[in-house]
């Protein structure tokens, strides 16, 4: 009896998500076009809350795996789990609603703004407030930026200047080339990150390559000895928590798409909703790591998630769009390119210092607030 009680307490959110999904299967009449906007909003909030609770369970299992596997493998598990959620949610919104050619662009841009400004700024500010100054592995952080900057500019800015197709789009041949290029580049990066250059993404106190005084650095974090059984149990728990989020993504996607179409809301708001749910695990994980004086893990989470969005989510959606004859607009419009340039520049200035303070966090949070403001007042 006690074992069953402990199991239910640890997996309550996961069980709730599975029950909500089962309710949708047994009650197919919960169609937003039938029940109206009011009930749609109420049900969507309930589904979002259930998925968010399941996200917290994903974070807990990912933290356990991170402690057992060490960096960067532990963070990579969390990143790939969130990427699976992002891809599924985006595909469901794209395939179940009307033609939404800017969904991919808006979601990727929102993800970059949330990660590079919102979460990075919050982590720097929270960690700086508690610990004054924190270290991270400079060379590893710059390795992320070396790929984030060119890939984001190629995917989000270059389509505005392409002459092979009209508007802010790319020709099918260009989409295929960029999708394959992103996957190949990311595969090579993962091989280096988990292999010969793994030390660049580990904590500074372990590598001793930054040349900084360790008095202000992170506290040593050692892997927790664990057998294959413990790792398998945590991995199974994470998988069982991710799957209902992916399954509920179809239903939440239909509600979000219906709400945006009915209210004639800004298209960028849909991208922000998608990225907000997807990035909840990373946001919680990065903030907890920064408060625990583990800034390297926070950096790996934020920048690793940004890179996976560019290098995995985009190719997947590009391929799905081409197979379903779905037109995609990738080029940023209005002030968005300026916000992207400013974000990459400020991030570079932050990373080259090799240390994290609350002042740097304020600069990133300023850009994030500006992004939120210009969604409604472009």
PDB file of C-alpha atoms in Angstrom, residues 3 14 26 52 63 68 77 97 100 103 106 117 132 143 157 204 211 216-217 221 229 238-239 279 294 310 365:
ATOM      1  CA  UNK A   3       4.664   1.556  -2.285  1.00  0.00           C
ATOM      2  CA  UNK A  14       2.144  11.950 -15.510  1.00  0.00           C
ATOM      3  CA  UNK A  26     -13.417   8.767 -25.255  1.00  0.00           C
ATOM      4  CA  UNK A  52       2.927  21.803 -17.507  1.00  0.00           C
ATOM      5  CA  UNK A  63      17.994  16.016 -13.321  1.00  0.00           C
ATOM      6  CA  UNK A  68      24.144   9.946 -12.995  1.00  0.00           C
ATOM      7  CA  UNK A  77      18.806  14.244 -22.466  1.00  0.00           C
ATOM      8  CA  UNK A  97      -5.377  23.965 -38.471  1.00  0.00           C
ATOM      9  CA  UNK A 100      -0.242  29.021 -41.125  1.00  0.00           C
ATOM     10  CA  UNK A 103       4.216  29.263 -37.613  1.00  0.00           C
ATOM     11  CA  UNK A 106       7.371  32.680 -35.267  1.00  0.00           C
ATOM     12  CA  UNK A 117      17.247  36.629 -23.569  1.00  0.00           C
ATOM     13  CA  UNK A 132      27.526  37.626  -6.908  1.00  0.00           C
ATOM     14  CA  UNK A 143      31.111  26.701 -29.328  1.00  0.00           C
ATOM     15  CA  UNK A 157      17.187  36.370 -42.419  1.00  0.00           C
ATOM     16  CA  UNK A 204      35.254  24.799 -15.114  1.00  0.00           C
ATOM     17  CA  UNK A 211      42.531  30.000 -16.147  1.00  0.00           C
ATOM     18  CA  UNK A 216      34.257  32.226  -7.374  1.00  0.00           C
ATOM     19  CA  UNK A 217      33.571  29.135  -9.445  1.00  0.00           C
ATOM     20  CA  UNK A 221      29.492  18.316  -8.906  1.00  0.00           C
ATOM     21  CA  UNK A 229      18.956  -0.365 -13.459  1.00  0.00           C
ATOM     22  CA  UNK A 238      11.223  10.439 -18.458  1.00  0.00           C
ATOM     23  CA  UNK A 239       9.841   8.653 -21.525  1.00  0.00           C
ATOM     24  CA  UNK A 279      10.781  25.570 -22.809  1.00  0.00           C
ATOM     25  CA  UNK A 294      26.026  25.468 -11.331  1.00  0.00           C
ATOM     26  CA  UNK A 310      17.638  25.570 -35.076  1.00  0.00           C
ATOM     27  CA  UNK A 365      15.977  40.716 -19.820  1.00  0.00           C
TER      28      UNK A 365
END
